[in-house]
Structures are given as structure tokens and as C-alpha cells.
Amino acid sequence: WAVFVSLTEATGFEMPLRDHPTGNYRFLPGIAPYSCGVVSSPGFEIVHVTLQQPVPYQAGFDVISKHLASERRPRAALCAVELRSPTPFTFAGFAEFNVKYASILQSWDLFVDGINPVARTNVAPIIGAPAEPSLYGFSFTRPCRSDVPATFVVAGAGELPEGVLSRSEIVSLGDTTAVGMTRKATFVMDLMEARLHGLGADWADVSMIEIYTAHSLTPLLPEIILKRTGHAAIHGVKWHYSAPPILEIEFEMDLRGVRSETIV
């Protein structure tokens, strides 16, 4: 089952929604380190889990494995990961980290035809950052009633065109004025909306909007963010006082629409 969704001009390409053959979800292919988002297959829901105390991400996969086993779910049910890093990476450092991270997913045999299906958010808290890259949360699929609407996770993204990891392509590079941040936030909202629609969802289906920036949201929330989200605005947004994962990217978001949230 696959559909092709024409994305906005900001994203720059079309993404096919693909099945994970054993994970009970579909995903929007992204780049090597992560997919752009995931949505549950019929008869399954996506459950979101937050760790009260983050753990180093390699050990975090043991936490995930044990939790999946307790839910009687296979490793393939893992569909999204949230990481926290000590500081933002350089582009080169980000690439180096991603190779190590992706190797764990490959060792779990999660890739589909060589494509990473697992969505991800990876940011650096300004205050209380971990000493090393750590697991903060994850999402997985489990069976549910057939009449439960699809649930989903949109991966984190900052002000870079879809599929691009290049400093020169950062929107309004170096401009953190009100004008620059408006351009950045508008671009990221376009990207989030394109991914959301690519998953077959809309703003009304969103249960959590998360924003990661060290810059004020006051001038951005009314018009640029909340007004555009329609009915989802009733849930507000969760602001993480954090930097995106790469130096000089200033504004990141992710979204999800789930009915089950757990803290462990």
C-alpha cells in the first residue's frame, strides 16, 4: 500500500508512504538517519513513551527492548526515537553520530529495503543537558480496536529543506531577528504540515505540538503557529528550551497524534 504525496515547494520532493512489513506501521522515507514520520496500520496504534530519567542512548535501546518485551511486541514495533544531546553538533559531527546510531537500528533488523523507517527527534537542552547523547523517549505500535483512528508521529525538523543537510541551505542563516525567526518558523510549519498530510493526517488529528528553540515564542505563537493549527490549538504547544541538533539551526518542531502516553 503506497501513495505519493506532492509536498509544498519548501520540501522540494515527493515522498512515498511505505509499509513496514513487520512493524505494523507505514513510514515516509527521509534520509539515512531517520524517516520523516510514521503512521499506524489498521488495527494498531502508536504508543508514546517518555523516560523520566534519560539514559545514554546505547543503553536506552536495552530499555526499549525490555519495554517492548513487557508489551509482548517485537523489536520491529519500534517506530520513533527521541534523543537529547549535550550540545548541538557540527554537520560533520552529526553525520558521524548518525552512522553509529543507524548501526544499532540495522543490528535490530529494522531497515526496509535499506531504508531507515524509524522517525527521530534529536535536540540539545540549553539547561540540564545530559553528559552524552541520551534516550529521552520512543514510540512503538501495539494492537488496538479496529475502529480506533490512525495514530502517528511526525519526526523533528528545523529550517532546512527536506532531505538536505547543508549549512548553506539553512533558511535565513544567521538571522535571529524577529523577521528571521518568522521566516524560519513559517518554513518549519510548512514542512510539518507537508509531512502531516503525507501521513494522511491533518492538524485536527494532532495531540501534541513540540517546539525546540532558545528564542522567544511570544511573537510567533499567535499567527505563525497556533492560528494555523486550527482545532489542535486547544492543546497549546510544549516549548522545550533547547537547541536543534546542528549548530546555526535555530527552530525545530515535531508533532504526534496519539491516544496513549506513558512515562517510565
Short mmCIF file of C-alpha atoms in Angstrom, two decimals, residues 50-183:
data_model
loop_
_atom_site.label_atom_id
_atom_site.label_comp_id
_atom_site.label_asym_id
_atom_site.label_seq_id
_atom_site.Cartn_x
_atom_site.Cartn_y
_atom_site.Cartn_z
CA THR A 50 8.81 9.24 27.88
CA LEU A 51 11.70 8.33 30.16
CA GLN A 52 11.51 10.21 33.44
CA GLN A 53 15.30 9.97 33.60
CA PRO A 54 17.06 9.81 30.21
CA VAL A 55 19.79 7.21 29.84
CA PRO A 56 22.78 7.02 27.43
CA TYR A 57 21.24 6.12 24.12
CA GLN A 58 23.10 2.82 23.61
CA ALA A 59 21.78 1.60 26.99
CA GLY A 60 18.47 3.18 26.04
CA PHE A 61 17.95 0.53 23.40
CA ASP A 62 18.07 -2.07 26.17
CA VAL A 63 15.32 -0.09 27.93
CA ILE A 64 13.30 -0.11 24.71
CA SER A 65 13.86 -3.82 24.21
CA LYS A 66 12.68 -4.67 27.73
CA HIS A 67 9.63 -2.42 27.41
CA LEU A 68 8.66 -3.99 24.09
CA ALA A 69 9.05 -7.44 25.62
CA SER A 70 6.78 -6.43 28.52
CA GLU A 71 4.18 -5.37 25.95
CA ARG A 72 4.70 -8.61 24.00
CA ARG A 73 5.77 -6.63 20.99
CA PRO A 74 8.66 -7.39 18.63
CA ARG A 75 11.61 -5.04 18.14
CA ALA A 76 10.14 -4.19 14.74
CA ALA A 77 7.33 -2.34 16.57
CA LEU A 78 9.77 0.46 17.46
CA CYS A 79 8.82 3.32 15.12
CA ALA A 80 10.20 6.56 16.63
CA VAL A 81 13.04 7.66 18.91
CA GLU A 82 13.70 10.89 20.83
CA LEU A 83 17.26 11.78 21.81
CA ARG A 84 18.85 14.54 23.86
CA SER A 85 22.44 15.65 23.20
CA PRO A 86 24.92 17.65 25.32
CA THR A 87 25.35 20.38 22.68
CA PRO A 88 24.48 20.90 19.02
CA PHE A 89 26.68 19.05 16.53
CA THR A 90 28.62 20.41 13.61
CA PHE A 91 27.35 18.98 10.31
CA ALA A 92 30.34 16.62 10.27
CA GLY A 93 29.79 15.60 13.88
CA PHE A 94 26.10 14.99 13.20
CA ALA A 95 26.96 12.70 10.29
CA GLU A 96 29.44 10.78 12.44
CA PHE A 97 26.89 10.33 15.23
CA ASN A 98 24.23 9.19 12.78
CA VAL A 99 26.41 6.37 11.47
CA LYS A 100 26.73 4.92 14.98
CA TYR A 101 23.04 5.43 15.73
CA ALA A 102 21.86 3.87 12.47
CA SER A 103 24.09 0.85 13.03
CA ILE A 104 22.02 -0.02 16.13
CA LEU A 105 18.79 0.11 14.13
CA GLN A 106 20.41 -2.07 11.48
CA SER A 107 21.50 -4.57 14.13
CA TRP A 108 17.84 -4.75 15.16
CA ASP A 109 16.97 -5.53 11.52
CA LEU A 110 14.59 -2.56 11.34
CA PHE A 111 15.51 -1.19 7.91
CA VAL A 112 13.18 -1.81 4.97
CA ASP A 113 14.96 -2.39 1.65
CA GLY A 114 17.92 -0.46 3.02
CA ILE A 115 15.75 2.49 4.15
CA ASN A 116 15.57 3.66 7.77
CA PRO A 117 11.86 3.68 8.73
CA VAL A 118 12.25 4.98 12.31
CA ALA A 119 11.30 8.63 12.90
CA ARG A 120 13.52 10.70 15.22
CA THR A 121 13.91 13.95 17.12
CA ASN A 122 17.35 14.84 18.50
CA VAL A 123 17.86 18.17 20.29
CA ALA A 124 20.23 19.74 22.83
CA PRO A 125 18.66 21.18 26.01
CA ILE A 126 20.05 24.59 27.00
CA ILE A 127 19.64 23.77 30.70
CA GLY A 128 20.01 20.30 32.19
CA ALA A 129 21.58 18.73 29.12
CA PRO A 130 22.88 15.17 29.50
CA ALA A 131 26.61 14.48 29.58
CA GLU A 132 26.31 12.29 26.48
CA PRO A 133 23.67 11.62 23.81
CA SER A 134 20.76 10.04 25.64
CA LEU A 135 17.39 8.41 25.05
CA TYR A 136 14.54 10.66 26.16
CA GLY A 137 11.58 8.85 24.63
CA PHE A 138 10.34 6.43 21.99
CA SER A 139 7.19 5.22 20.27
CA PHE A 140 6.00 1.76 19.28
CA THR A 141 2.98 0.04 17.79
CA ARG A 142 0.57 -2.30 19.54
CA PRO A 143 -2.80 -3.84 18.64
CA CYS A 144 -5.97 -1.84 19.27
CA ARG A 145 -9.64 -1.93 18.34
CA SER A 146 -10.25 -1.79 14.62
CA ASP A 147 -12.39 1.35 14.98
CA VAL A 148 -9.58 3.43 16.58
CA PRO A 149 -8.38 6.15 14.16
CA ALA A 150 -4.79 6.01 12.91
CA THR A 151 -2.12 7.46 15.18
CA PHE A 152 1.15 9.00 14.07
CA VAL A 153 4.47 10.69 14.83
CA VAL A 154 5.99 13.42 12.67
CA ALA A 155 9.78 13.48 13.01
CA GLY A 156 11.60 16.56 14.23
CA ALA A 157 12.83 19.07 11.66
CA GLY A 158 14.39 22.50 11.58
CA GLU A 159 14.73 25.17 8.92
CA LEU A 160 16.41 23.02 6.26
CA PRO A 161 14.75 21.79 3.05
CA GLU A 162 13.59 18.18 3.13
CA GLY A 163 16.40 15.73 2.50
CA VAL A 164 19.16 18.34 2.79
CA LEU A 165 21.96 18.55 5.37
CA SER A 166 23.97 21.59 4.28
CA ARG A 167 24.80 24.79 6.15
CA SER A 168 24.29 26.90 3.04
CA GLU A 169 20.65 25.76 2.81
CA ILE A 170 19.63 26.90 6.30
CA VAL A 171 16.68 29.29 5.94
CA SER A 172 17.65 32.85 6.96
CA LEU A 173 21.09 31.66 8.04
CA GLY A 174 22.39 33.70 10.96
CA ASP A 175 19.27 35.87 11.19
CA THR A 176 17.68 35.56 14.64
CA THR A 177 15.82 38.87 14.43
CA ALA A 178 12.04 38.81 14.61
CA VAL A 179 11.92 38.76 10.81
CA GLY A 180 14.42 35.94 10.55
CA MET A 181 12.70 33.80 13.18
CA THR A 182 9.34 34.36 11.49
CA ARG A 183 10.79 33.06 8.23
#
